[in-house]
Each structure stands twice: as structure tokens, then as C-alpha cells.
Tab-separated table of C-alpha atoms in Angstrom:
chain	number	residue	atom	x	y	z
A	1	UNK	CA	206.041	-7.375	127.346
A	2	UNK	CA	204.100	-9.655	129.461
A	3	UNK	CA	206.718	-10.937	131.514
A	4	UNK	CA	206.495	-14.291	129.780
A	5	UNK	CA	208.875	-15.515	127.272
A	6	UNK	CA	208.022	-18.246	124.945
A	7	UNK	CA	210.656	-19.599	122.476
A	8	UNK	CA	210.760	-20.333	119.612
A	9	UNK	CA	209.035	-18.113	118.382
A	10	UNK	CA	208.115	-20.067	114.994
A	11	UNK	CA	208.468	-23.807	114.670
A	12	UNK	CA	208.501	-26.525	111.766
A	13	UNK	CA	208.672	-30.178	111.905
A	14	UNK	CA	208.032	-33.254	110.624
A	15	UNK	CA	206.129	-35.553	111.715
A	16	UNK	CA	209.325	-37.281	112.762
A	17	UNK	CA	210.488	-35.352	114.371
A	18	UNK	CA	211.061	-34.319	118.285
A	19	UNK	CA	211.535	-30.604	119.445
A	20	UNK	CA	210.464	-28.741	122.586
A	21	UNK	CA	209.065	-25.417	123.612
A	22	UNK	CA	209.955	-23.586	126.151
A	23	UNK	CA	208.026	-20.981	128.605
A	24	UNK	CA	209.970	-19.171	131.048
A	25	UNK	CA	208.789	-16.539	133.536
A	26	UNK	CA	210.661	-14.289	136.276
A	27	UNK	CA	207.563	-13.005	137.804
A	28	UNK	CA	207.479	-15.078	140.558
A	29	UNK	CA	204.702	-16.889	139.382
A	30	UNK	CA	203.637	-20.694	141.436
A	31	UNK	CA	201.311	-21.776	138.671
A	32	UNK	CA	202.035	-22.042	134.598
A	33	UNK	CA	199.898	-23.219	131.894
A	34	UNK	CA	200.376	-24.606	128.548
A	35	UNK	CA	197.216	-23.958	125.638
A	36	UNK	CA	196.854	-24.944	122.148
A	37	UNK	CA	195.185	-21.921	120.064
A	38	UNK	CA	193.781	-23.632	116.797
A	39	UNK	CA	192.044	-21.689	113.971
A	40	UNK	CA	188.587	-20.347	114.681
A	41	UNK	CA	188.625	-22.626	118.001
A	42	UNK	CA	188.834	-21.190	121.576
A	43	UNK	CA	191.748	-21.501	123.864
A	44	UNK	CA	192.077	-25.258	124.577
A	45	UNK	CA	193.513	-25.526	128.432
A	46	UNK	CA	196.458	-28.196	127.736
A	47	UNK	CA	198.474	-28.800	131.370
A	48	UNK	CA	198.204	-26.935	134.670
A	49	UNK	CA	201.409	-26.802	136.788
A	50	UNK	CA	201.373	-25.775	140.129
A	51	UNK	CA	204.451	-25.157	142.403
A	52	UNK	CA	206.011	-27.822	139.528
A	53	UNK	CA	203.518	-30.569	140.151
A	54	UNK	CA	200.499	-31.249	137.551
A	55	UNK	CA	197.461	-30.454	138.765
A	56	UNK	CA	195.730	-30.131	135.477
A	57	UNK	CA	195.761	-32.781	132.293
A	58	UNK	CA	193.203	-32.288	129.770
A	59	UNK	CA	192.991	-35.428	127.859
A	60	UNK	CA	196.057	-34.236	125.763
A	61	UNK	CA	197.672	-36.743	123.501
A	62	UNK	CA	200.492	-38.292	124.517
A	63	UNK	CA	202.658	-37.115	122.034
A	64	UNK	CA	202.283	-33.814	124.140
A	65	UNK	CA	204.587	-34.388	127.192
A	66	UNK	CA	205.165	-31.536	129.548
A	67	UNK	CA	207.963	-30.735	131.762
A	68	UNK	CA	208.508	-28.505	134.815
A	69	UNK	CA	211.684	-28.647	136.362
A	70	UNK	CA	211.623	-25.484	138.516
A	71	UNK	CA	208.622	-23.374	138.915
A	72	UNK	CA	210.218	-20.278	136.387
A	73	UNK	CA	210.516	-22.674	133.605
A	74	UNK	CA	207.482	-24.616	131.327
A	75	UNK	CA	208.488	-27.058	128.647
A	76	UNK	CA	206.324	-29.126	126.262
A	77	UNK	CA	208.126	-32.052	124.664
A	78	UNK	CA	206.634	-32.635	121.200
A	79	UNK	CA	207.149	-36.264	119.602
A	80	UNK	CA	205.409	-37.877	116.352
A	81	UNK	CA	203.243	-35.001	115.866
A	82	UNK	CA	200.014	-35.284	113.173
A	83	UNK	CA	199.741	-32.412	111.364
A	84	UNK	CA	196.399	-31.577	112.984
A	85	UNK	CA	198.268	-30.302	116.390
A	86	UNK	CA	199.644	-27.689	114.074
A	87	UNK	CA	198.721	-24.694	116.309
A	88	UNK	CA	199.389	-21.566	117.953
A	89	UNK	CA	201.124	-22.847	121.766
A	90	UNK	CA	200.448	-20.468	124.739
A	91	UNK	CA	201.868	-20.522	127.880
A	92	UNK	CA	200.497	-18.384	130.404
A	93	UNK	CA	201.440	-18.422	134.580
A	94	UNK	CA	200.004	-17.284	137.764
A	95	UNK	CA	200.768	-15.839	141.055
A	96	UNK	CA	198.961	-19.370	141.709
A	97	UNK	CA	196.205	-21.662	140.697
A	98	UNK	CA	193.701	-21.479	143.143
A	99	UNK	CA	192.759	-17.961	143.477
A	100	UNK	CA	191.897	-15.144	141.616
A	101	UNK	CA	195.458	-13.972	140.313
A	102	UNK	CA	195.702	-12.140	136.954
A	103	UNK	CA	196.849	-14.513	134.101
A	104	UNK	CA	199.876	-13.515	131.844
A	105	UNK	CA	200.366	-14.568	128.694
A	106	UNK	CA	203.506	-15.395	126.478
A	107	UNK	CA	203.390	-14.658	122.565
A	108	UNK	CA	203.151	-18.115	121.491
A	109	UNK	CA	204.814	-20.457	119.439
A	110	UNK	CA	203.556	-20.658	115.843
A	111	UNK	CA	203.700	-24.569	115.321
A	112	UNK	CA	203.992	-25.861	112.210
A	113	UNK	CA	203.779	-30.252	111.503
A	114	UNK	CA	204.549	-30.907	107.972
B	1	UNK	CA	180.933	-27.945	132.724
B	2	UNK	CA	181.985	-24.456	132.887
B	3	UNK	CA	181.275	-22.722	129.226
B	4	UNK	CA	182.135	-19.561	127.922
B	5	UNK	CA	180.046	-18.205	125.333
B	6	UNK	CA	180.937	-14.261	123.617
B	7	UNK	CA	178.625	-12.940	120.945
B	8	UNK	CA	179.317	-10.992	118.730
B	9	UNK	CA	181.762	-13.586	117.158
B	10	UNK	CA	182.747	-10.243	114.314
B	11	UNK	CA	181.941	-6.908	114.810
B	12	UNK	CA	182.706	-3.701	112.447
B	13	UNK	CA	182.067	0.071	113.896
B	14	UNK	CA	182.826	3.112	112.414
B	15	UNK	CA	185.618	4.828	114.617
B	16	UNK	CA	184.533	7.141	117.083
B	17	UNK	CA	181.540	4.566	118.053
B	18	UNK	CA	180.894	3.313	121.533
B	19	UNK	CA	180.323	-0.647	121.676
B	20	UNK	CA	179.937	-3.326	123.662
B	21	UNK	CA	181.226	-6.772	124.005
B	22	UNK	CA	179.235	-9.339	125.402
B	23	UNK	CA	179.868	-12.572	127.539
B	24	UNK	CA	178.495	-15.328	129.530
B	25	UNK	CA	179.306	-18.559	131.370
B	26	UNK	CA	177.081	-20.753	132.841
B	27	UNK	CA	178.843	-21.575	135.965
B	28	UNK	CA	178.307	-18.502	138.383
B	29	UNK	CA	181.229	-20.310	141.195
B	30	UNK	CA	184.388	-18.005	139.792
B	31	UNK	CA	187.473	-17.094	140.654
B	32	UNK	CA	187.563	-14.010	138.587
B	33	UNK	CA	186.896	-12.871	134.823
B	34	UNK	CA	189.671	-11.306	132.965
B	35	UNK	CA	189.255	-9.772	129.566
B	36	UNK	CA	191.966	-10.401	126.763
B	37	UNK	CA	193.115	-8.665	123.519
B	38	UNK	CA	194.809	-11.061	120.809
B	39	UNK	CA	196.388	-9.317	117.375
B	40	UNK	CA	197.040	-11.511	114.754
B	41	UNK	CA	199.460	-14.157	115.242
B	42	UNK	CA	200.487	-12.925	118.312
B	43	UNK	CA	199.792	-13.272	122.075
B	44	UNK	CA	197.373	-12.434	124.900
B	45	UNK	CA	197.444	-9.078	126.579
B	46	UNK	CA	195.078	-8.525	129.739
B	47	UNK	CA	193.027	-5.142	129.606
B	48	UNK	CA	191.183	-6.225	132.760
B	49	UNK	CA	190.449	-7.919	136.175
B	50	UNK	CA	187.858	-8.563	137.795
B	51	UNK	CA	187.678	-10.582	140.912
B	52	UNK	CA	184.074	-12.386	141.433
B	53	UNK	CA	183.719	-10.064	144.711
B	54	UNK	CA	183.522	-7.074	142.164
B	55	UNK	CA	180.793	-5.462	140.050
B	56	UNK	CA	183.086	-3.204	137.515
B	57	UNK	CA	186.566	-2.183	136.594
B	58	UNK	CA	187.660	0.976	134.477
B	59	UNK	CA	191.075	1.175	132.348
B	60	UNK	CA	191.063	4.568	130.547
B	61	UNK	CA	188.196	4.140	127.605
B	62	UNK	CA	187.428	0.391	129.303
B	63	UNK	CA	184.671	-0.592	131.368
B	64	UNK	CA	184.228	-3.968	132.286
B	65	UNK	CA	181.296	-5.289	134.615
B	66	UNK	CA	180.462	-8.416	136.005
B	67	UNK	CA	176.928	-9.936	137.003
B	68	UNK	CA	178.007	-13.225	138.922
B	69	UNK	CA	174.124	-14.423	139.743
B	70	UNK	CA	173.448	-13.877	135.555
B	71	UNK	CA	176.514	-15.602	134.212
B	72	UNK	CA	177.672	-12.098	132.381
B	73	UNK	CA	180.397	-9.655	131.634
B	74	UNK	CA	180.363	-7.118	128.986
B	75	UNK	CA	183.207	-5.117	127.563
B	76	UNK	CA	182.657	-1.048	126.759
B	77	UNK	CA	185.140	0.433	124.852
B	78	UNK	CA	184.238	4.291	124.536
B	79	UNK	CA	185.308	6.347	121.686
B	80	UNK	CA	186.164	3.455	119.487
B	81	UNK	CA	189.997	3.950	117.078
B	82	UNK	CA	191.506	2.059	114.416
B	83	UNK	CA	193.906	0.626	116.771
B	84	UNK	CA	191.090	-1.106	119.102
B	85	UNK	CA	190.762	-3.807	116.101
B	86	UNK	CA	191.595	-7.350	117.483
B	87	UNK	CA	190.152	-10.096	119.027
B	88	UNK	CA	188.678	-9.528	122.034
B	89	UNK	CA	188.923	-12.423	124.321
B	90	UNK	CA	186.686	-13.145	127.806
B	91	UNK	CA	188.486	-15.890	130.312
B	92	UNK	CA	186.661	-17.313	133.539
B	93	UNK	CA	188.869	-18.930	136.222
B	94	UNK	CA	186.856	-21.341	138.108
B	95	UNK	CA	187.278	-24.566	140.211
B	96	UNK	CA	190.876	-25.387	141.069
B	97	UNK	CA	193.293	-24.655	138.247
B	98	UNK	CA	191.283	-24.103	135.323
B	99	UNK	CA	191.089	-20.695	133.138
B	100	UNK	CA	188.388	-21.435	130.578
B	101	UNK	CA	187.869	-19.273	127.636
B	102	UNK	CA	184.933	-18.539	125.338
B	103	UNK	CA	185.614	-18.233	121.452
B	104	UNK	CA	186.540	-14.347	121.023
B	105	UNK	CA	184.972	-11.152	119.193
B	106	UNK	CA	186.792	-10.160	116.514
B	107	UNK	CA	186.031	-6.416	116.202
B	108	UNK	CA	186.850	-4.086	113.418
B	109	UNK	CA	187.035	-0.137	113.422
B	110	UNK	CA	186.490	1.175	110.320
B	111	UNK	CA	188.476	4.829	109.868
């Protein structure tokens, strides 16, 4: 247990469809991270938050739209997916963004786009 | 561009075996490295720390060191057991915000 809580766990949709994932941390972390983990590709660095402003975008689709309404809580708003951004979704946080903190991981959400 | 290479990408060791993980980046301006384990399907856990200030740091049978100037880490894991297999992960915080990693070892210890 990380300290980082990711849910759902395990997600299907269509391509139609819209659904969101949520990250949520109590460790009194300023900066939280969202990362797509595709198969036999490293860690791809999606959105940087920091003290619930974006510091970070990483050419991400916009079908990928992230939310941060308080800086314990991550979201990533998922709309008219291709089945290509099926994936493995980390989210990770920070004590902050611009120092040498330890990064803490959630378990993921398995993402499936049929 | 800050990159983040590991090699080994597989490695298999009898149990018992000492071993090392390798990685590099070719950046040397860091924030830190941190060291990862990933089990199938599942998330990240962080074995270790290391700030770009420090050389090594120990967690029972871990060892990781850092050469900054070389672009280098490695990863010892001493007395090698079944339950060490997973992927092995190296991550490099640099410039504002970003937490780059490189592609992970899978290792394999073979009872």
C-alpha cells in the first residue's frame, strides 16, 4: 500500500463511450501525475499537476482530459477512445514537483477500448 | 532530451546469485534517481532513493549507486530468491516536473 488509490481497478469501453479514472492520495502530496504504461513501452509521462495547476502536458490526445479539483484528488476524463490507448493508467504524486521527493505510485487502471 | 536507457532488457539467474542491474541517462542535471519494482499487471513500488547529492543507498540485500558525471546507476541485489522476479524499473527526475523512465529489466530467478 503505496498510499495511492487508483479506481477502477479494471476498465472496459467502447469506443463510445465516456468514463473517468480517478487517483486519490492522503499523503499530503502538492504534485500528481498521470502515465500511460503500454506493452513492452516505457512509462509515457501523460499530465503533471502541481498544487492543482498543469504544469506538465505531453502532447496527449485530446480525448485524454485531466482534472484536478483539489490537490488529494487526480481524474482523467476519457472520451472517444481508439483502441490503441488501451493501456495500463498510473497515477503517481509527490511531496512536489520541483525537487527531489520520492514518487509513489498507485496500482493502475487496466484500460480496456473495445 | 533526457533518456533513460536499462540493459539488460531480460535477465534469468539461478537463485542464490548476486546481479546487477544497469542504467543510464544522458542528462547528468537530476533531481534524483529512484529505482522501481513492477509485478505483473500491477503497480510501481519504490525500493530506492537517491538524491543527485548522493553516491549510494542500501535497503537490506539492495545497493543502489549513482555516478551523476557518467550518466549511471546500477541496481545489486545480493543473494538473489524466487520472489525478486519482476520488472525492475530505473526513473530520473529532472528539469521542472518531469519523472522520465527508461524501458525496465525484467529479471527472472530460477529456483
Amino acid at each position: 500500500e503505496t498510499g495511492v488509490t487508483q479506481t477502477p481497478r479494471h476498465l472496459v469501453m467502447g469506443m463510445t463511450n465516456k468514463k473517468s479514472l480517478k487517483c486519490e492520495q492522503h499523503l499530503g502530496h502538492n504534485a500528481m501525475y498521470w502515465y500511460k504504461q503500454s506493452a513492452k513501452k516505457p512509462l509515457e509521462l501523460m499530465f503533471v499537476y502541481s498544487l492543482e495547476e498543469r504544469v506538465e502536458n505531453n502532447s496527449v490526445p485530446s480525448r485524454f482530459s485531466p482534472e484536478c479539483p483539489n490537490s488529494s484528488h487526480l481524474f482523467l476524463h476519457l472520451h472517444t477512445l481508439q483502441p490503441e490507448d488501451s493501456a495500463l493508467y498510473l497515477c503517481a504524486s509527490s511531496l512536489d514537483s520541483n525537487s527531489g521527493t520520492e514518487a509513489f505510485f498507485g496500482q493502475g487502471t487496466r484500460l480496456t477500448v473495445v | 532530451k533526457q533518456e533513460v536507457t536499462q540493459i539488460p532488457a531480460a535477465l534469468s539467474v539461478p537463485e542464490g546469485e548476486n546481479l546487477v542491474l544497469n542504467c543510464s541517462f544522458t542528462d547528468s542535471a537530476i533531481y534524483n534517481l529512484q529505482w522501481f519494482r513492477q509485478d505483473p499487471g500491477k503497480g510501481l513500488t519504490s525500493l530506492l532513493l537517491i538524491q543527485s547529492s548522493q553516491r549510494e543507498q542500501t535497503s537490506g540485500r539492495l545497493n543502489a549507486s549513482l555516478d551523476k558525471s557518467s550518466g549511471r546507476s546500477t541496481l545489486y541485489i545480493a543473494a538473489s530468491q524466487p520472489g525478486d522476479s519482476a520488472t525492475y524499473l530505473c526513473a530520473v527526475k529532472s528539469s521542472a516536473s518531469k519523472i522520465i523512465f527508461g524501458s525496465g529489466t525484467r529479471l527472472s530467478i530460477r529456483p
